[in-house]
Coordinates of C-alpha atoms and ligand atoms in Angstrom, one line a residue:
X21 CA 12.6 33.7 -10.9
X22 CA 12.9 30.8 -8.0
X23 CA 14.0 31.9 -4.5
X24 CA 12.9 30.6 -1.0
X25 CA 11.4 32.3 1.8
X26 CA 14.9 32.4 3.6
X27 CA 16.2 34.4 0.4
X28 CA 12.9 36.1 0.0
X29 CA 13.2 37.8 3.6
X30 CA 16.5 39.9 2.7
X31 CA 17.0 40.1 -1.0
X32 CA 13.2 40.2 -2.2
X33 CA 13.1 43.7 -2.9
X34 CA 16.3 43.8 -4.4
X35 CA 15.5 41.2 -6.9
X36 CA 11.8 43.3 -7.5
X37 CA 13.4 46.6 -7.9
X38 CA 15.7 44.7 -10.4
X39 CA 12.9 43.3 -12.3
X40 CA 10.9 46.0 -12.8
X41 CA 13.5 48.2 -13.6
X42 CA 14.9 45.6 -16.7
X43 CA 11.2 45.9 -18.2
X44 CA 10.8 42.2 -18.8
X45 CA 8.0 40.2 -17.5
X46 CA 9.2 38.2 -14.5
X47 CA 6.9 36.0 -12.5
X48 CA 8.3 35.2 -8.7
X49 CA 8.0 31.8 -7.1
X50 CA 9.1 31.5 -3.7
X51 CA 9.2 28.2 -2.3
X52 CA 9.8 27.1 1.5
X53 CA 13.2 27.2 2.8
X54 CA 15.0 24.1 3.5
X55 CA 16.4 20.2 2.2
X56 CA 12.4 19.3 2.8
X57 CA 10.6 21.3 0.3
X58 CA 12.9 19.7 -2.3
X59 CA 10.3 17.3 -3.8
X60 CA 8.4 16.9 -6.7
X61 CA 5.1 18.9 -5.3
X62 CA 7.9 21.8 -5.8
X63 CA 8.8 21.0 -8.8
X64 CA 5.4 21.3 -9.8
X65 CA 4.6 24.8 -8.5
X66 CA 7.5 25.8 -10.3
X67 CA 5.9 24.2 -13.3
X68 CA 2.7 25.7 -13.2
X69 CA 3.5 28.7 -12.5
X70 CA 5.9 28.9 -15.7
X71 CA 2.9 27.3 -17.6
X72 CA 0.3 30.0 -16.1
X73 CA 2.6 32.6 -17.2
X74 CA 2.6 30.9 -20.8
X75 CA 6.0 31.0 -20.9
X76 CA 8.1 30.1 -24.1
X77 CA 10.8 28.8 -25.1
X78 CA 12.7 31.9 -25.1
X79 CA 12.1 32.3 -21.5
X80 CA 14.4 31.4 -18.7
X81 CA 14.1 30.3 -14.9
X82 CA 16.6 32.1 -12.9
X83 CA 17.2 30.3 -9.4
X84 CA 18.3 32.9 -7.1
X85 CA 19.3 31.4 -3.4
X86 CA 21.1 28.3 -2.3
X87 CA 21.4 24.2 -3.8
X88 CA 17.9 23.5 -2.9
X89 CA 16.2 26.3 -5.4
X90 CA 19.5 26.0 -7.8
X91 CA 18.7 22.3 -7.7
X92 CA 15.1 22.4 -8.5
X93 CA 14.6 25.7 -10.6
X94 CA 17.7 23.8 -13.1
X95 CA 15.3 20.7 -12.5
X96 CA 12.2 22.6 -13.5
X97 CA 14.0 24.2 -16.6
X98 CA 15.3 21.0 -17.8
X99 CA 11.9 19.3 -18.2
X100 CA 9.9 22.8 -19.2
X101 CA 8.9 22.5 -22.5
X102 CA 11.5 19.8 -22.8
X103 CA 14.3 21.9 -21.8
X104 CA 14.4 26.0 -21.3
X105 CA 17.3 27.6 -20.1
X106 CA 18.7 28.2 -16.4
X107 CA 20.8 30.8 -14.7
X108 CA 21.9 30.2 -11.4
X109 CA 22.7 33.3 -9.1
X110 CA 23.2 31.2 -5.9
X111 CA 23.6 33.2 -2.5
X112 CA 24.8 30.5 -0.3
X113 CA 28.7 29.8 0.1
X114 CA 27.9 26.1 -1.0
X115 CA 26.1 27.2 -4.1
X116 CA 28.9 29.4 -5.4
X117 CA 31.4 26.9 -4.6
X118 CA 29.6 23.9 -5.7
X119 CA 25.7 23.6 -6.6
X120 CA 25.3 26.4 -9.0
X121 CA 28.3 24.9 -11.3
X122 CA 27.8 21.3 -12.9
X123 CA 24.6 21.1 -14.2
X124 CA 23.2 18.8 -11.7
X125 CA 19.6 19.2 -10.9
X126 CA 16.9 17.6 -9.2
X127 CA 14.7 16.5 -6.6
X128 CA 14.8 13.8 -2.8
X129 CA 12.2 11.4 -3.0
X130 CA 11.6 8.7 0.1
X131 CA 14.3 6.6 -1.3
X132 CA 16.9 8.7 -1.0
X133 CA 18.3 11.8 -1.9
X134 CA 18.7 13.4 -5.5
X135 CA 17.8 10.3 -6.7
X136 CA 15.3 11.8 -9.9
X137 CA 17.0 14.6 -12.1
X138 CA 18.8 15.7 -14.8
X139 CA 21.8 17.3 -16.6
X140 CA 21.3 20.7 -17.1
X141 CA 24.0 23.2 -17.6
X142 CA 23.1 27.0 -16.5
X143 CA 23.7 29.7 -18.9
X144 CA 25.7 31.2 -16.3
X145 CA 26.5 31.5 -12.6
X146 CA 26.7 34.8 -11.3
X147 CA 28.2 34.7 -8.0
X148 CA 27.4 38.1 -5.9
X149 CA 29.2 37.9 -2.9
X150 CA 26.7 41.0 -1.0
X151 CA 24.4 38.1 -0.7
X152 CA 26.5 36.3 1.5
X153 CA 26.1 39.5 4.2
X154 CA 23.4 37.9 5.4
X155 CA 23.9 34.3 5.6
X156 CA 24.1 32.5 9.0
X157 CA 27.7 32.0 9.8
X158 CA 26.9 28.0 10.4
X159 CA 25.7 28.1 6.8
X160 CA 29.1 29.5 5.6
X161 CA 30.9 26.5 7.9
X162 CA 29.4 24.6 5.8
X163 CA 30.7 26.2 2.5
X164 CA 33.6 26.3 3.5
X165 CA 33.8 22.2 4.0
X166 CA 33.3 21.8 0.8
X167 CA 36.1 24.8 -0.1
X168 CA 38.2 22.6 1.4
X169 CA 37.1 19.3 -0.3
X170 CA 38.4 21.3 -3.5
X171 CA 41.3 22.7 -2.3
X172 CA 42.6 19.1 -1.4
X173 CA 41.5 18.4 -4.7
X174 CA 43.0 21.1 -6.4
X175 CA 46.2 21.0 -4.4
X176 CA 49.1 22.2 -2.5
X177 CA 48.6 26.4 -3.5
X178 CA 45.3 26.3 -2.7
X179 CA 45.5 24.3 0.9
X180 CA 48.1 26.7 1.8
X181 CA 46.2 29.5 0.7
X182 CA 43.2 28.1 2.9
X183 CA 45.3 27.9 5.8
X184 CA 45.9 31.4 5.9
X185 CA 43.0 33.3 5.0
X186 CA 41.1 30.7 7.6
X187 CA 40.2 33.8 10.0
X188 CA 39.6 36.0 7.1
X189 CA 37.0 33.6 5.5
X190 CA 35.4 32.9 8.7
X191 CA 34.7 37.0 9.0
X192 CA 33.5 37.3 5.2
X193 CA 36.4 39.2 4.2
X194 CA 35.7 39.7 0.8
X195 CA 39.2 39.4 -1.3
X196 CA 39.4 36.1 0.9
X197 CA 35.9 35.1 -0.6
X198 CA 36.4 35.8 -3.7
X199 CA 39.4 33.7 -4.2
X200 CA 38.3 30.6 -2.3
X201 CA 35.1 31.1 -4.3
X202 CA 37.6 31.3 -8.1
X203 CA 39.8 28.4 -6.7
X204 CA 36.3 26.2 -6.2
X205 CA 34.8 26.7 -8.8
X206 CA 37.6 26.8 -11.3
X207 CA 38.5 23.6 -10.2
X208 CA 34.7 22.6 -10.3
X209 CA 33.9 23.6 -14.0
X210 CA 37.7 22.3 -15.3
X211 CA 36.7 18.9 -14.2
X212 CA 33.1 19.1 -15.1
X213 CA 33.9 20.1 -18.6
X214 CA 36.4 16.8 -19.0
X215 CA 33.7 14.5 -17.5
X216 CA 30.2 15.7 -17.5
X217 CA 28.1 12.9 -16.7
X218 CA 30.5 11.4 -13.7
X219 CA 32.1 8.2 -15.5
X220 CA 35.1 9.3 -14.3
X221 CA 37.5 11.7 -13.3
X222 CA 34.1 13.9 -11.6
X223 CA 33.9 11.2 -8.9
X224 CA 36.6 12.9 -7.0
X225 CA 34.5 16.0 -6.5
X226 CA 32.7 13.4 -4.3
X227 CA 35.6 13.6 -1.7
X228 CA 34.2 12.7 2.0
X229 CA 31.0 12.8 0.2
X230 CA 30.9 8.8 1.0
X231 CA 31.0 8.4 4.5
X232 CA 29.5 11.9 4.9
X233 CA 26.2 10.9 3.1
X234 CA 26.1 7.6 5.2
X235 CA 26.0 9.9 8.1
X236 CA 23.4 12.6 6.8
X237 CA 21.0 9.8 6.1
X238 CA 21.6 7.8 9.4
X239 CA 20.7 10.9 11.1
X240 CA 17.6 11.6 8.7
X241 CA 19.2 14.6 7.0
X242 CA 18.4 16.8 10.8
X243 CA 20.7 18.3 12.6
X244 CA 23.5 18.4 10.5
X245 CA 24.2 20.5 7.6
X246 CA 25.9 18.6 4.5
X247 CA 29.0 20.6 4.6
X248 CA 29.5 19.1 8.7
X249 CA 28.9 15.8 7.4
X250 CA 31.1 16.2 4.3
X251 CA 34.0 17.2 6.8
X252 CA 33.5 14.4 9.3
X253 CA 33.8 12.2 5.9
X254 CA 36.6 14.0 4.7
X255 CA 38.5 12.7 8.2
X256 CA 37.2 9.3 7.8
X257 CA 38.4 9.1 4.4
X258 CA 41.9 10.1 5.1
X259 CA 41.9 7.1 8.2
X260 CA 41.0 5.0 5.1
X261 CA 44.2 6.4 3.0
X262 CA 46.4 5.5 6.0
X263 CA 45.0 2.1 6.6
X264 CA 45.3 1.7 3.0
X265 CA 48.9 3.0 3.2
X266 CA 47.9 6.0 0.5
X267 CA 48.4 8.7 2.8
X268 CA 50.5 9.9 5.6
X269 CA 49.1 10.7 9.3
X270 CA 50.6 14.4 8.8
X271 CA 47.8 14.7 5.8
X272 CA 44.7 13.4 8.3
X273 CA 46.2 16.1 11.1
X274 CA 46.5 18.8 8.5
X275 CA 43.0 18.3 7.2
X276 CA 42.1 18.4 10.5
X277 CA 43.5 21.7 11.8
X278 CA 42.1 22.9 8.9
X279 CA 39.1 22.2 9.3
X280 CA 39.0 22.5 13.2
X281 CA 39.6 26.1 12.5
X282 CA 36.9 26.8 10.3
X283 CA 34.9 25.7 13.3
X284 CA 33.9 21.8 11.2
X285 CA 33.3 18.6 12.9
X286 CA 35.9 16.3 13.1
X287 CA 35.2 13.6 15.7
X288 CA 34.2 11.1 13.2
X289 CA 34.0 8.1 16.2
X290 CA 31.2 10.2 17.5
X291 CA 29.0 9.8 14.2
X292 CA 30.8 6.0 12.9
X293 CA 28.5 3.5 14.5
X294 CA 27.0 0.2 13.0
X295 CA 23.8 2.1 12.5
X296 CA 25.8 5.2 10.5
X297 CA 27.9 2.4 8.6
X298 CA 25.1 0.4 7.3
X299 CA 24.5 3.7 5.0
X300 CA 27.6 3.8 3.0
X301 CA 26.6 3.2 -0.2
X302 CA 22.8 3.4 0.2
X303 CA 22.8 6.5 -2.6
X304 CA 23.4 6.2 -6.0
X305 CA 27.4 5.6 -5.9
X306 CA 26.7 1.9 -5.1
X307 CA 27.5 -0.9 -7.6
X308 CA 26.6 -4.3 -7.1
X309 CA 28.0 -4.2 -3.0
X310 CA 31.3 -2.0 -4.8
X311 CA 31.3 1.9 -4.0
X312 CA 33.7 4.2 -5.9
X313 CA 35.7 5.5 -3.0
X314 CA 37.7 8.8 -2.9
X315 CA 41.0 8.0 -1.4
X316 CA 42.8 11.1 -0.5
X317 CA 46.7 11.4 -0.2
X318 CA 48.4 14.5 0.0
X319 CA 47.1 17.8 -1.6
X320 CA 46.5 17.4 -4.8
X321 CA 46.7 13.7 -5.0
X322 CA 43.0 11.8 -4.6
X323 CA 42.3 8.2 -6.5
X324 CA 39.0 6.7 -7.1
X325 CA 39.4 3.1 -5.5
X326 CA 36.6 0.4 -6.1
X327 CA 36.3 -0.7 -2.9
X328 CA 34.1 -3.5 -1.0
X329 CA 31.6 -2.2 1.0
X330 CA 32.4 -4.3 3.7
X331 CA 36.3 -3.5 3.6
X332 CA 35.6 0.4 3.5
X333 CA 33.2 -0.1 6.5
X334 CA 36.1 -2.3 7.9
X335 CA 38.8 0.2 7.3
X336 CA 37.0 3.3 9.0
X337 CA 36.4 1.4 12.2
Ligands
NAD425 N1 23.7 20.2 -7.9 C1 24.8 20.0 -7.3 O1 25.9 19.7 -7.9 C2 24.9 20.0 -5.8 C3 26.1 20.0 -5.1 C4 26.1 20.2 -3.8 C5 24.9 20.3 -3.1 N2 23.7 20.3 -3.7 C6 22.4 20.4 -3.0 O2 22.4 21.7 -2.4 C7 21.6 21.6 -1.3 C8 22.2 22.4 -0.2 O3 22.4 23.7 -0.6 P1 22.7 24.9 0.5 O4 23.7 24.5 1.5 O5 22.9 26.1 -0.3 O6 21.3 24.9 1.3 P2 19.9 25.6 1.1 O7 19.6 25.9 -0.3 O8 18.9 24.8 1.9 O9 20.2 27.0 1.8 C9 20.5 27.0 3.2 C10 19.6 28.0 4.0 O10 20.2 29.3 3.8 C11 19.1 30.2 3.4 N3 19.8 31.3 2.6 C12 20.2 31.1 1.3 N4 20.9 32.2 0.9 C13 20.8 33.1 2.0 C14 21.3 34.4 2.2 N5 22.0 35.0 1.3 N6 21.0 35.0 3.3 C15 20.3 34.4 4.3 N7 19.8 33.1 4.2 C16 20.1 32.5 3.0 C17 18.1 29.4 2.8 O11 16.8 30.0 2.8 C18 18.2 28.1 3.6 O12 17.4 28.2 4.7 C19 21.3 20.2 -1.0 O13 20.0 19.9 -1.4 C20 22.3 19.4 -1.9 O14 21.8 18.2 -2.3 C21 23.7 20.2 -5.1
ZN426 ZN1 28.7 18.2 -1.3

């Protein structure tokens, strides 16, 4: 079992009393908290300490806390004796909605991040929303960018649902939770399951993801959380659709009320500065000075443009 010291602190016990109580042998790793501990040197205590257990290929790593232990316990299991199974019981908002379902795994190395990894589809998800109890609100902000992200995707319903359960989401009201947690996900594993390895339609999950990661990396991945910068690119991508004449101004000011009152960043011309710019398409997404860009329209309605990198960073001015 793979937590981190930030999971370890409330649920530890919990997750002891469970193991012991099952009878089955479980060895605990807990690694540090946080975007920097996901590298290799990780992924190698993980790996020893499966190997000093001698475990076999009947045994299982189960990555219990948010993307960065989903990320690297599904990375661990993947290469383990070529490939053991995973089961991802993520307690972050973000995880639920997003890293626990896809089979992406992996690891940041200095050129970028989640550059090294694998496909590497859990056994299941089990999505315990208890665990949430205890997660900074800031943390569940950031979820809930990304809820967003998929109810654009998904469309119309589920914006509108978003729109009104925004103050109950905000307090962890549970029935709220639960179905912004269904509509992400479902949408997540329906379009997963019709392109699993991203040659296609399982680009649009990378809505705002763009502009966003340009932002992340210009600021050195500190002081913002993913889900900020995926909102800020969300804005910035629907300014795109409008210069592109894909999308109506009454989209970009009903993505931003939305997200305004979730309490996400929206005042993109704050973060859009040569500096930012000159990291769109410094991740993976890049090919040959053409990115894949999400252009959003109305709910519902997204389209995956090959765009010049120079023309998106011209259009976002
Ligand atoms: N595999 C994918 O498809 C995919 C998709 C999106 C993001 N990601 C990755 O996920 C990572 C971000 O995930 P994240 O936002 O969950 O961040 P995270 O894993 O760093 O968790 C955020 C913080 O919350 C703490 N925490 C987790 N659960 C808690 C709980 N229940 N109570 C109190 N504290 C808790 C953690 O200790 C950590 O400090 C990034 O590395 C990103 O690349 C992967
Ligand atoms: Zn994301």
């Amino acid at each position: 079992m793979v937590t981190d010291t930030g999971v370890e602190r409330p649920w530890g016990q919990q997750m002891r009393d469970i193991a012991a109580r099952d009878g089955r042998r479980v060895v605990f790793v807990t690694i540090p908290a946080g975007e920097a501990a996901k590298q290799l040197s990780t992924v190698d205590t993980i790996w020893n300490a499966a190997l000093d257990a001698e475990i076999d290929r009947s045994s299982m790593v189960i990555a219990v806390g948010g993307g960065v232990v989903g990320d690297l316990g599904g990375f661990a299991a993947a290469t383990l004796l070529r490939g053991i199974p995973v089961a991802n019981i993520p307690t972050t908002l973000l995880g639920m909605v997003d890293s626990a379902i896809g089979g992406k795994t992996g690891f940041d190395t200095r050129h970028g991040k989640n550059l090294i990894g694998a496909f590497h589809q859990p056994r299941f998800v089990l999505s315990d929303i208890d665990t949430l109890g205890t997660l900074p609100l800031a943390e569940r902000r950031a979820g809930l960018a990304e809820v967003v992200k998929s109810a654009w995707l998904d469309g119309e319903a589920a914006v509108q649902q978003l729109e009104r359960d925004t103050g109950k989401l905000l307090e962890g009201d549970a029935d709220a939770t639960v179905e912004a947690i269904r509509m992400a996900a479902g949408l997540k594993a329906r379009i997963v399951t019709a392109d699993e390895h991203e040659s296609g339609t399982r680009m649009l999950l990378n809505l705002g993801h763009t502009v966003g990661h340009a932002i992340e990396a210009s600021m050195g991945y500190q002081d913002i959380r993913h889900g900020e910068a995926v909102s800020l690119g969300m804005v910035t991508a629907h300014r795109l659709a409008a210069r592109l004449g894909r999308a109506g101004d009454r989209d970009a000011e009903r993505l931003q009320k939305l997200l305004r009152a979730l309490g996400l960043p929206v005042n993109v011309d704050d973060y859009l500065s040569d500096r930012s710019l000159a990291f769109i398409g410094s991740d993976k997404k890049r090919r040959s000075g053409r990115i894949n860009f999400v252009v959003p329209g109305e709910p519902g309605k997204a389209d995956i443009v090959p765009l010049d990198l120079s023309e998106v960073v011209r259009l976002v001015r």
